[in-house]
Coordinates of C-alpha atoms in Angstrom, one line a residue:
Chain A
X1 CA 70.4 56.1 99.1
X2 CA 72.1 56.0 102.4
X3 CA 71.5 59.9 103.2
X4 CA 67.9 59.2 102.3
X5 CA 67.5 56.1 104.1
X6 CA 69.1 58.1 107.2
X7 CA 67.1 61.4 107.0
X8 CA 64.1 59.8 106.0
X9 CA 64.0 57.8 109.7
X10 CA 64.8 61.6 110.8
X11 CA 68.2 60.3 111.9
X12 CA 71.3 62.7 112.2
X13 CA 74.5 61.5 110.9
X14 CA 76.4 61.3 114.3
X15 CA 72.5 59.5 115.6
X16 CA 73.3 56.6 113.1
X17 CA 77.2 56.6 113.2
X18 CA 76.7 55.8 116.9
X19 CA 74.1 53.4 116.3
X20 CA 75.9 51.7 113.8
X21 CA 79.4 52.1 115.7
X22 CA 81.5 53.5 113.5
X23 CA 82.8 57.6 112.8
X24 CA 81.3 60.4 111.9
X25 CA 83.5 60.6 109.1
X26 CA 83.0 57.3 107.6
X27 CA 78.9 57.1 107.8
X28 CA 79.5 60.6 106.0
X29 CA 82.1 59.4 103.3
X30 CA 79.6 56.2 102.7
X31 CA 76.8 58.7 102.3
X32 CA 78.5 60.5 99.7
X33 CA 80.1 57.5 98.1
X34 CA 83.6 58.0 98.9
X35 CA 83.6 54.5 101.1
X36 CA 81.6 51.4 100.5
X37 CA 80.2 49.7 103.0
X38 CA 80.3 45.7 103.6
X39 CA 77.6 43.4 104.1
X40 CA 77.8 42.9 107.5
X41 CA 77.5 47.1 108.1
X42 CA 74.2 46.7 105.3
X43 CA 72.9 44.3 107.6
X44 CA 73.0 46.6 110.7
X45 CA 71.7 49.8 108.3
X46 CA 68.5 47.3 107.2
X47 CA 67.9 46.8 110.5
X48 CA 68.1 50.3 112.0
X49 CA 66.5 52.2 109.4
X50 CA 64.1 49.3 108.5
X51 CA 64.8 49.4 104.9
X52 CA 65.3 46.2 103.2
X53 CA 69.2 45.6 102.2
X54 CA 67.8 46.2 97.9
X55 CA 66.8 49.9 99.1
X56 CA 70.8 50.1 99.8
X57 CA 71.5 48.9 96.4
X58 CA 69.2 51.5 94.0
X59 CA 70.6 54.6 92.6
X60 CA 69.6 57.9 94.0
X61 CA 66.8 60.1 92.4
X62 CA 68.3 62.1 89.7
X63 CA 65.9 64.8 89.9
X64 CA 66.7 67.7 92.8
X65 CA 63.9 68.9 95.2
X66 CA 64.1 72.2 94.0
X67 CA 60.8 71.5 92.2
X68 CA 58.9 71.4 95.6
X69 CA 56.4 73.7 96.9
X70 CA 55.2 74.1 100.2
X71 CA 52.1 74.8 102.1
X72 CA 53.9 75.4 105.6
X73 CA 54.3 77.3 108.3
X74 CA 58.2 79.1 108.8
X75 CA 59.1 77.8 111.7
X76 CA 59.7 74.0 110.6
X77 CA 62.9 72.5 112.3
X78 CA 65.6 72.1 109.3
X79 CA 65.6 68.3 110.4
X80 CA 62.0 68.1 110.2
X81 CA 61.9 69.4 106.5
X82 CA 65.2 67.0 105.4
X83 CA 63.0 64.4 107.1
X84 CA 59.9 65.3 104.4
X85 CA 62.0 65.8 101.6
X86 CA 63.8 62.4 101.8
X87 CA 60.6 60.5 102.5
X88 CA 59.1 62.7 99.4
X89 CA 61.9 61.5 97.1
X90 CA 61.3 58.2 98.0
X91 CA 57.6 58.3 97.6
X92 CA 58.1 59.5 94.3
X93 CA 60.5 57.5 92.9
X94 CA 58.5 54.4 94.2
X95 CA 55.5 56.3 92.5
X96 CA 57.3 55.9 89.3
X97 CA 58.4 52.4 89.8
X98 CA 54.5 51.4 89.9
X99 CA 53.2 53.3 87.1
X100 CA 55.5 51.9 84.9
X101 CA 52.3 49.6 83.6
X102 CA 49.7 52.2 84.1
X103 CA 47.8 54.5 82.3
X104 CA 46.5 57.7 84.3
X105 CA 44.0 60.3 83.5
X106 CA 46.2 62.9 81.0
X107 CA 46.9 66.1 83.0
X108 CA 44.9 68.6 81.1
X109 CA 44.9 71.4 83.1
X110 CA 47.1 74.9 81.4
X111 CA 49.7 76.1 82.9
X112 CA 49.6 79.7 83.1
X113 CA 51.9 83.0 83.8
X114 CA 51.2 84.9 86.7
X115 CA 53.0 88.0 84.9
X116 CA 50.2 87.7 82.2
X117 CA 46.7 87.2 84.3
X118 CA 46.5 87.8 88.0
X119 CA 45.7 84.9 90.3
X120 CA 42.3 85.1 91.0
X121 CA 41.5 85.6 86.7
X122 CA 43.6 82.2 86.3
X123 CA 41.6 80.5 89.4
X124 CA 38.7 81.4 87.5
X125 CA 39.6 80.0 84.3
X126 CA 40.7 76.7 86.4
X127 CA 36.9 76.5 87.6
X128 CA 36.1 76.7 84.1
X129 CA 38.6 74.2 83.0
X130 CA 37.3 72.1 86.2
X131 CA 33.7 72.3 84.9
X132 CA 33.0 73.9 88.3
X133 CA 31.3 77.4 87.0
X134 CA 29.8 78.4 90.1
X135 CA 29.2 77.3 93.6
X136 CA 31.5 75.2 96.2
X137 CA 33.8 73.3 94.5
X138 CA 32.4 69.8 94.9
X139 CA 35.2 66.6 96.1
X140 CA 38.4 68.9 95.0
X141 CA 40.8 65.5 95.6
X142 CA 38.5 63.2 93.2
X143 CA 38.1 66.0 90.7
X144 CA 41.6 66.4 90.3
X145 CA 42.6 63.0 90.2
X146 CA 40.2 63.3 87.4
X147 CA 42.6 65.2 85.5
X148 CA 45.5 63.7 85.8
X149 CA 47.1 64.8 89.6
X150 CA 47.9 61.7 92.0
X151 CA 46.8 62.9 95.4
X152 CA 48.8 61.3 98.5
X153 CA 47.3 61.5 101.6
X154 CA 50.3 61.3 104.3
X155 CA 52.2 61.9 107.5
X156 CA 54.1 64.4 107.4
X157 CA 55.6 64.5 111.1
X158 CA 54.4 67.4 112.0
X159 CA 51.6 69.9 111.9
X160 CA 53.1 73.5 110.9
X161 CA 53.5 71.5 106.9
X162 CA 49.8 71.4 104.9
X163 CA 51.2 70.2 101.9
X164 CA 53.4 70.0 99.2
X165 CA 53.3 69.6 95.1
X166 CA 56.1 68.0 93.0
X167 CA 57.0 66.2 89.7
X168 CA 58.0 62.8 89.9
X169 CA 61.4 62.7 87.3
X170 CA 58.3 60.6 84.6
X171 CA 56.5 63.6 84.7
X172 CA 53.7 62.8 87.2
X173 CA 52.3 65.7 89.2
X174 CA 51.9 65.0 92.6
X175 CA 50.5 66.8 95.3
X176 CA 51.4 65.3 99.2
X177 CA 48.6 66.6 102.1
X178 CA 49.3 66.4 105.4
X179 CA 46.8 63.7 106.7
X180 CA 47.1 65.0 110.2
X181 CA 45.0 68.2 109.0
X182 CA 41.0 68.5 108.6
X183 CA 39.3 68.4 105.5
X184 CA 38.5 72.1 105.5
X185 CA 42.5 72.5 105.8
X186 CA 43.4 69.8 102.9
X187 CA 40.9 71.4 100.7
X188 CA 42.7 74.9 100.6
X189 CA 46.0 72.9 101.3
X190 CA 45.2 71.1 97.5
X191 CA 43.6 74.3 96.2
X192 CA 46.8 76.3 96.9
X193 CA 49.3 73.3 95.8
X194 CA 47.2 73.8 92.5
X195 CA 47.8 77.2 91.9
X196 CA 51.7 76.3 92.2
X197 CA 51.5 73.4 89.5
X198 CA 49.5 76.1 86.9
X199 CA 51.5 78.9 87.7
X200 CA 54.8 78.3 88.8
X201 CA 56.0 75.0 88.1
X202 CA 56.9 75.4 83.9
X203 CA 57.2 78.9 84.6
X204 CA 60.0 80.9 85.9
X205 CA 58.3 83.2 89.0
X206 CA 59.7 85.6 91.7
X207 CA 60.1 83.6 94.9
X208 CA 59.3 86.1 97.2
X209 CA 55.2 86.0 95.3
X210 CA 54.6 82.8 95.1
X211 CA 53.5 81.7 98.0
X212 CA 50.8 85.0 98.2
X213 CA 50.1 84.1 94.8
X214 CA 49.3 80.6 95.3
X215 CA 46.5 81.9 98.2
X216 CA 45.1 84.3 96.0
X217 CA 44.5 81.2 94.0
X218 CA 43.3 78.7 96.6
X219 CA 41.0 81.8 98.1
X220 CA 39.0 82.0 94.6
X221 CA 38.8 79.0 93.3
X222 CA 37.3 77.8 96.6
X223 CA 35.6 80.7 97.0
X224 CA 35.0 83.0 94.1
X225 CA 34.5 87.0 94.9
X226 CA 31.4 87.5 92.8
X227 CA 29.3 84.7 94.7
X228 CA 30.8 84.8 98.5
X229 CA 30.7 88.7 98.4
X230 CA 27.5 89.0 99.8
X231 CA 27.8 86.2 102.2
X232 CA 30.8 87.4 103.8
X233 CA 28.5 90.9 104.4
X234 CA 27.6 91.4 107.9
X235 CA 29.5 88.0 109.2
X236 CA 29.1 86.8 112.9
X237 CA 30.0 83.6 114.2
X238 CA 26.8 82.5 114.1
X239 CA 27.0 82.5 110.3
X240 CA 30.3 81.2 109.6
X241 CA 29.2 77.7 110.4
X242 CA 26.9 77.6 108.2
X243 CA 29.2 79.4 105.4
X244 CA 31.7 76.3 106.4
X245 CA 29.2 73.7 105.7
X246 CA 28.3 75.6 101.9
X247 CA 32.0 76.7 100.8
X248 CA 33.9 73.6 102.8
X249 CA 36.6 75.7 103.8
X250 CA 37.7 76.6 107.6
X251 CA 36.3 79.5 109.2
X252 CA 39.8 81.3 109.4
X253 CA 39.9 81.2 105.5
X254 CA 36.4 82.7 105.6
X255 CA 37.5 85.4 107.8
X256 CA 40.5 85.8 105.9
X257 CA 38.7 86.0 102.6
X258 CA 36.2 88.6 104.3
X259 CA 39.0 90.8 104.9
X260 CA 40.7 90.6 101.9
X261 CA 37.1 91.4 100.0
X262 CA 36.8 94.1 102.5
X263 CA 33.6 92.9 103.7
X264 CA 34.8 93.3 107.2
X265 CA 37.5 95.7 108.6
X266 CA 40.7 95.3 109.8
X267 CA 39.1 95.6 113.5
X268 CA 36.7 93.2 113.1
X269 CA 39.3 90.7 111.7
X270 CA 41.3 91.1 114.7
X271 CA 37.6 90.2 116.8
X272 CA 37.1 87.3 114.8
X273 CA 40.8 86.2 115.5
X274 CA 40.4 87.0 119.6
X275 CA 37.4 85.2 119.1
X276 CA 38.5 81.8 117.7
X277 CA 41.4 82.2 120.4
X278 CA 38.9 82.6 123.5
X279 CA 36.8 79.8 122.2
X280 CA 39.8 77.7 121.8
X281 CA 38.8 76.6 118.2
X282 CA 41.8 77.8 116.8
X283 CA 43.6 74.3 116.2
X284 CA 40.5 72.3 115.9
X285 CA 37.2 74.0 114.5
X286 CA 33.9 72.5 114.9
X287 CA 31.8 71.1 112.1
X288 CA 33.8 68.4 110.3
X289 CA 33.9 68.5 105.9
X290 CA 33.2 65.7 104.6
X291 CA 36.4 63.6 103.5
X292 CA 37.6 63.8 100.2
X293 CA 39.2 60.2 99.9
X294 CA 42.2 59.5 97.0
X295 CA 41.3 56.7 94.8
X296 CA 44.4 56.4 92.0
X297 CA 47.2 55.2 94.6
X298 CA 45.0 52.4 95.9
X299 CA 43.4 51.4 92.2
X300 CA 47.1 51.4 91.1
X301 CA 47.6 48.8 93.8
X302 CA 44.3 46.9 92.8
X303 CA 45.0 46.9 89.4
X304 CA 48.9 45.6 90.3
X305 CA 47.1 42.5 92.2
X306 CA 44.0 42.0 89.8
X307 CA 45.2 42.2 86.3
X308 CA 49.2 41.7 86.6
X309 CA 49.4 39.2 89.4
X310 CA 51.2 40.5 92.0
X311 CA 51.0 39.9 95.5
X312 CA 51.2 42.8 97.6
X313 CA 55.0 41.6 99.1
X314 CA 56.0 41.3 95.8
X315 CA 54.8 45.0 95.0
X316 CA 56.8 46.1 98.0
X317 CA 59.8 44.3 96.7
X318 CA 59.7 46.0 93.8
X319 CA 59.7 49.7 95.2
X320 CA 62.3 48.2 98.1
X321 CA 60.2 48.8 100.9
X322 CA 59.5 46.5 104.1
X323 CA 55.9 45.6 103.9
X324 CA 54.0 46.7 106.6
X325 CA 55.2 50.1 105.3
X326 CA 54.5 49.7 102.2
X327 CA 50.9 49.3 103.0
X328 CA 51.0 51.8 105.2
X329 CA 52.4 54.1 102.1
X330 CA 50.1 52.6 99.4
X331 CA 46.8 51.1 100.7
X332 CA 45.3 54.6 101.9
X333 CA 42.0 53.3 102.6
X334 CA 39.3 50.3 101.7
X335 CA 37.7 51.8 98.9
X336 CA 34.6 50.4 96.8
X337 CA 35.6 48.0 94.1
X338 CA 35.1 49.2 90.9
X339 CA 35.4 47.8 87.1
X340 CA 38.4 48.3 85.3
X341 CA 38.0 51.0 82.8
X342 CA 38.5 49.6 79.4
X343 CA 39.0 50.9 75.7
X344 CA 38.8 48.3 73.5
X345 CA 38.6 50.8 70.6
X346 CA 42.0 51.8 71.3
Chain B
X1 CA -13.4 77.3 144.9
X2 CA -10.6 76.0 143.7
X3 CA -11.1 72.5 144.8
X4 CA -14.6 72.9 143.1
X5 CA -13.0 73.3 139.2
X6 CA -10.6 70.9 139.6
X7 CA -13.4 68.5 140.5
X8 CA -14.5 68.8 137.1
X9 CA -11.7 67.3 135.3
X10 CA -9.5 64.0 136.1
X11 CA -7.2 65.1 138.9
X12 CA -3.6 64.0 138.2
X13 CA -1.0 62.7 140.9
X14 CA 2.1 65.1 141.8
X15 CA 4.6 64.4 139.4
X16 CA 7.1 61.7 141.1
X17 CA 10.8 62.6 139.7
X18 CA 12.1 58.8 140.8
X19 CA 8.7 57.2 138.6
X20 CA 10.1 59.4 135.6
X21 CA 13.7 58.7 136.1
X22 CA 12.6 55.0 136.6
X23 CA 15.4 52.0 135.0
X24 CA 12.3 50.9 133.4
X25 CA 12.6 54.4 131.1
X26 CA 16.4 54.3 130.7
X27 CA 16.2 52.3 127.2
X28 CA 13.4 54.9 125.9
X29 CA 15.6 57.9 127.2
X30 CA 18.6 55.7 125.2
X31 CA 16.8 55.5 122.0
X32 CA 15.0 58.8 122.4
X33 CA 19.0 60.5 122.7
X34 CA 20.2 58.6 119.7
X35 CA 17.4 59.3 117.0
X36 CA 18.2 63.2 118.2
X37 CA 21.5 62.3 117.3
X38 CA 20.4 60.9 113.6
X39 CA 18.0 64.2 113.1
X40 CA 20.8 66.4 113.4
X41 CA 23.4 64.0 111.2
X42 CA 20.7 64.7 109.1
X43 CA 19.7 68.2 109.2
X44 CA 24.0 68.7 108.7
X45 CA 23.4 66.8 105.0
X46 CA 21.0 70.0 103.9
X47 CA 22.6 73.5 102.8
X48 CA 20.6 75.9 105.0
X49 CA 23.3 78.6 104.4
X50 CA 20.4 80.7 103.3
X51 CA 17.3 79.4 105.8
X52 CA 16.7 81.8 108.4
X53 CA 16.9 80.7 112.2
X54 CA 12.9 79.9 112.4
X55 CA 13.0 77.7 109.2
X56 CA 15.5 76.0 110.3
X57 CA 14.8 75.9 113.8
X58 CA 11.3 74.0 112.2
X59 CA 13.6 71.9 109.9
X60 CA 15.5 70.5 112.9
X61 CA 12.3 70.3 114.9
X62 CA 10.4 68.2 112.3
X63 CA 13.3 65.6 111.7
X64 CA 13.7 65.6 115.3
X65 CA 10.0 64.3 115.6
X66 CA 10.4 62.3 112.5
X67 CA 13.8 60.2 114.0
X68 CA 11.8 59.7 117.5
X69 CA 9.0 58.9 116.3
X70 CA 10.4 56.6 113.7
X71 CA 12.9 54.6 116.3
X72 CA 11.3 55.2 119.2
X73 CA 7.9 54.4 119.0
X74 CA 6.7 51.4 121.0
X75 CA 3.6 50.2 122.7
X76 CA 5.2 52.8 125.9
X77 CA 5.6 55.8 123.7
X78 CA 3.0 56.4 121.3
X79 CA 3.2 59.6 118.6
X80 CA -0.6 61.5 118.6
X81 CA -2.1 61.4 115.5
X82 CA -3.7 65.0 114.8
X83 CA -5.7 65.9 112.3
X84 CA -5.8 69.3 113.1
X85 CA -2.6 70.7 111.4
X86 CA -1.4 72.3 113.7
X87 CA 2.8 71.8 114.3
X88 CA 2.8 71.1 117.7
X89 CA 3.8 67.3 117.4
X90 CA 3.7 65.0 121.2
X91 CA 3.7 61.6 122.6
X92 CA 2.8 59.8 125.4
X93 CA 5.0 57.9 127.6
X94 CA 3.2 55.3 128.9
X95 CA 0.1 57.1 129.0
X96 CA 1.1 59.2 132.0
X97 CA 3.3 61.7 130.7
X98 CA 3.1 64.2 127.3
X99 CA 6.3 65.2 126.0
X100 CA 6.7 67.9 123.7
X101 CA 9.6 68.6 121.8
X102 CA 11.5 72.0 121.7
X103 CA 14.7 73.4 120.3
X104 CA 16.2 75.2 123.7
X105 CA 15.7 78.0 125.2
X106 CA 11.8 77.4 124.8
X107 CA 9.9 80.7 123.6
X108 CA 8.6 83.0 125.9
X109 CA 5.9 83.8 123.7
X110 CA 2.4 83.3 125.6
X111 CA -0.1 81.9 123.8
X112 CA -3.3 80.1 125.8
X113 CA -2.3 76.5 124.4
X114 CA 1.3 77.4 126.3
X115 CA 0.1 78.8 129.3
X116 CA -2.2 75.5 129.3
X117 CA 1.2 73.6 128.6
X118 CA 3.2 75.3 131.2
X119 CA 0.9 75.5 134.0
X120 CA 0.3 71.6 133.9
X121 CA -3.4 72.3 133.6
X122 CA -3.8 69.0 131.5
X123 CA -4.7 65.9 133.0
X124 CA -1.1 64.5 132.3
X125 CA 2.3 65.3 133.2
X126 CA 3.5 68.1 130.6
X127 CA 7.5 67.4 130.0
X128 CA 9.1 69.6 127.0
X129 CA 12.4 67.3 125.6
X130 CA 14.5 70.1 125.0
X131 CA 17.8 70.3 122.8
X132 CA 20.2 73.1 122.4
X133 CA 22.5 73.5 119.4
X134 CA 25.7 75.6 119.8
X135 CA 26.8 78.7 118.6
X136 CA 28.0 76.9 115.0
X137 CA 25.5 74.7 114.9
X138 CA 27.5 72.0 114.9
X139 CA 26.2 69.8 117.3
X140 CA 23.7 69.2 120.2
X141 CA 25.3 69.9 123.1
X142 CA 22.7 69.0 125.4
X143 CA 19.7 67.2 125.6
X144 CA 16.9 67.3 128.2
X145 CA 13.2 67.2 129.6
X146 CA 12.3 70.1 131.7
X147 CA 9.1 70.2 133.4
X148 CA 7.0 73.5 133.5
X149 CA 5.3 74.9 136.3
X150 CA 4.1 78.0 135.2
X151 CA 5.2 79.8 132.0
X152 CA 8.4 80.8 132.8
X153 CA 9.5 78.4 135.9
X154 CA 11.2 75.5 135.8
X155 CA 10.8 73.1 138.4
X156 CA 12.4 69.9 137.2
X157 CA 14.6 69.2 134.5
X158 CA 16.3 65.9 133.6
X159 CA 19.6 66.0 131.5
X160 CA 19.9 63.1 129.0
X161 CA 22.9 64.6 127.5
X162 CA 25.3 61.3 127.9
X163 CA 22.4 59.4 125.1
X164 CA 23.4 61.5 122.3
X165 CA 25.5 59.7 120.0
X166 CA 28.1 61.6 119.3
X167 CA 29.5 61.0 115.5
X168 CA 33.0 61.2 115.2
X169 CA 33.6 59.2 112.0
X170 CA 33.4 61.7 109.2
X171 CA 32.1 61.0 106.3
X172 CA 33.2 60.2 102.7
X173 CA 32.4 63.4 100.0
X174 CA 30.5 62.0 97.2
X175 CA 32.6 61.8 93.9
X176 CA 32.2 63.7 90.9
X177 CA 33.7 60.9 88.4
X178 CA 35.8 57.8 88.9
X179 CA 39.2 58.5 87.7
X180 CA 40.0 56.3 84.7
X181 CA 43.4 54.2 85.8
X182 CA 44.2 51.0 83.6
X183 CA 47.4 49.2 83.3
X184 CA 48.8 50.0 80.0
X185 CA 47.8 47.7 77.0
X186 CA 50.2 47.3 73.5
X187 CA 49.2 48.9 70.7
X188 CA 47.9 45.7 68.3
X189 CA 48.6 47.5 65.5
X190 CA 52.7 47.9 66.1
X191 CA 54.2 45.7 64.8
X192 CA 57.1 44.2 65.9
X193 CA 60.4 44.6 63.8

């Protein structure tokens, strides 16, 4: 847990050997078990890395990170991405610790070969599955909590990472959105971290595809061909505003999509893209989406304090966290209190 | 002859820019920039991906009337009641001035109520509130009265731009289903061995 204490604080070894005083060498024999450390050197790792001395104590996550996928951009520093990673591992190891007495929505959702159906026929099927069969997809973060995905809304240190999907080592699929990102951004971040969970997670696939295969995804399930086709006909700028507020997706993805149906050439996707740059709305577009609030995390919490008695610094005892971060982690927002769903007949 | 028609009709005083821009006016021009505000929040809450630019030019007109007259009407600015119909909706600020109220730029299309309008030939001070929507539409970026002196001159205008609300809190999508979470219950039927 050392190495994940360390990169998750975005720390280098020789950062935290100086910090702590001692070599190189030792902080990197500790971090690979070779040396233990006493309590006294704990003490000063608790307090640097502002982990509770317990977090020191847990065994590391068995499961590699090989099962992540990312939403990114490629020029993310190498620290940046051992930074995400660790604080993923934790997340999702603490994720498990808490749903230990919980029952989530089953995760119905197929998974599905890329090699057998194209991407946009299996985004299609999805929207069936989804009970979406034709129009904007409505809340995408509720109606997939709905089926089983936990949805964590976080930092994630930087803004050239959208998102990221995983499998916690119990089996939970997870997908991670950057919070610093718009709604119009998460949506297609979430849509895309989909298509990796149906086609690429049980399934052995070709590195080098999935990524354009995922997009393919995202791009029809948020906006299917056969209804957008005629929308994205004779686009201005005037129009894609109002095509943002009907689809909920960015105007770059509806620019994209217009090219990729063909609807506009490659010269007028090149205007469009001068365009956004001269009116400066590359990084920030106007017209906000609505936001699509997660709701299992925090009724996890709820139901941890309601029904099983805990306290929330007891909680964050548990998953060996200080407390002021594990709110931060955990309590996303103030949602609306709702009844606990019961079946008696069970 | 000049002097001879306007001595038919109630003869109005020149129109005094410091008696419109009064302090006394500044809580009307307040509330009159944040019910704009609301009427376009709310004109954002209705797909009009298919309206074209006079329907919903008339949408955002008519909730623009409907948020000013709703919060802003007071004993000073009072909404005509028409009977005749007709769209063009007013109200009088203290009896002294009409304001109209226009998405910019106002038409140039000539009609004799306009020209009536825009030449100031009523007995009151003619003042169009005007507000301009961006390219996007995704917000009013500005807000003011513009005063008329003949069809297409402008000889006063009055930006009230710094009363629009501007809404940065975004709003929560509406949910398809609550997720159903519940801590895990024993089966009452296991026994134990």
């Amino acid at each position: 847990m050392l190495l994940l204490a360390r990169e998750s604080r975005g720390l280098s070894q020789s950062e935290l050997a100086n910090q702590l005083n001692i070599s190189q060498g030792k902080l990197s024999k500790a971090e690979k078990g070779a040396q233990t450390l006493d309590f006294e050197m704990l003490s000063n790792l608790s307090k640097i890395t502002n982990y509770p001395i317990s977090f020191f104590h847990q065994a590391s996550p068995d499961s590699p990170v090989s099962h992540h996928y990312y939403r990114r951009k490629i020029s993310v520093p190498k620290k940046t991405i051992n930074q995400i990673e660790a604080n993923i591992k934790i997340f999702r190891k603490n994720i498990d610790e808490l749903m230990d007495a919980i029952e989530l929505p089953e995760y119905s959702l197929p998974s599905i070969n890329s090699d057998d159906k194209r991407p946009e026929e299996i985004a299609e099927l999805i929207r069936y599955k989804l009970k979406v069969t034709q129009g904007p997809m409505p809340n995408l973060v509720n109606l997939l909590e709905n089926h089983g995905i936990v949805i964590v809304k976080t930092d994630m240190f930087t803004n050239k990472i959208d998102g990221l999907s995983t499998i916690s080592d119990r089996g939970v699929k997870i997908v991670f959105l950057n919070k610093r990102m718009s709604t119009d951004r998460q949506r297609f971040s979430l849509a895309h971290e989909l298509g990796h969970l149906i086609m690429h997670f049980d399934i052995p696939s070709y590195p080098e595809n999935i990524e354009e295969e995922a997009n393919r995804f995202a791009s029809e399930l948020l906006m299917p061909k056969k209804e957008i086709n005629n929308d994205l006909r004779f686009l201005t700028f005037s129009k894609l505003g109002d095509l943002k507020r009907h689809w909920k997706v960015s105007m770059r993805a509806l620019v994209y999509r217009a090219k990729t149906l063909e609807t506009i050439n490659q010269r007028q996707y090149r205007n469009f893209q001068i365009n956004f740059s001269r009116r400066g709305i590359n990084k920030s577009e106007p017209i906000k989406i609505a936001d699509e609030k997660a709701f299992i995390l925090n009724r996890v919490i709820d139901l941890h304090q309601e029904e099983l008695g805990y306290s929330l610094d007891e909680l964050a005892k548990i998953v060996h966290l200080n407390p002021v971060e594990f709110r931060d982690n955990f309590i996303q927002h103030n949602p609306t209190k709702l009844t606990i769903v019961r079946n008696d007949q069970r | 002859m000049h002097i001879q028609q306007l001595s038919l009709f109630s003869t109005k005083e020149n129109f005094e820019k410091d008696s419109f821009e009064s302090p006394l006016n500044i809580g009307i021009f307040k509330s009159i920039g944040s019910a704009v505000s609301k009427a376009f929040d709310e004109f954002c809450t209705h797909d009009i991906v298919y309206f074209d630019k006079t329907c919903r030019s008339n949408m955002l007109n008519n909730l623009v009337v409907k948020m000013v007259s709703q919060s802003c009407e007071s004993e000073r600015l009072n909404f005509v009641k028409t009977l005749t119909n007709t769209r063009r909706s007013f109200c009088l600020l203290d009896n002294k001035y009409i304001i109209l109220f226009k998405k910019s730029p106002v038409s140039n299309v000539r009609t004799r109520q306009d020209d009536l309008l825009k030449n100031q030939e009523l007995s009151k001070h003619v003042l169009i509130l005007t507000y301009k929507v961006d390219d996007f539409w995704s917000e009013i970026s500005k807000l003011q009265f513009q005063y008329f002196s003949s069809p297409n001159q402008v000889t006063y205008s009055f930006d009230i731009s710094g009363y629009l609300n501007t809404n940065d809190a975004s709003k929560n999508a509406p949910i398809v289903g609550t997720p159903s979470v519940r801590v895990k219950r024993k089966d009452p039927n296991k026994k134990a061995i």
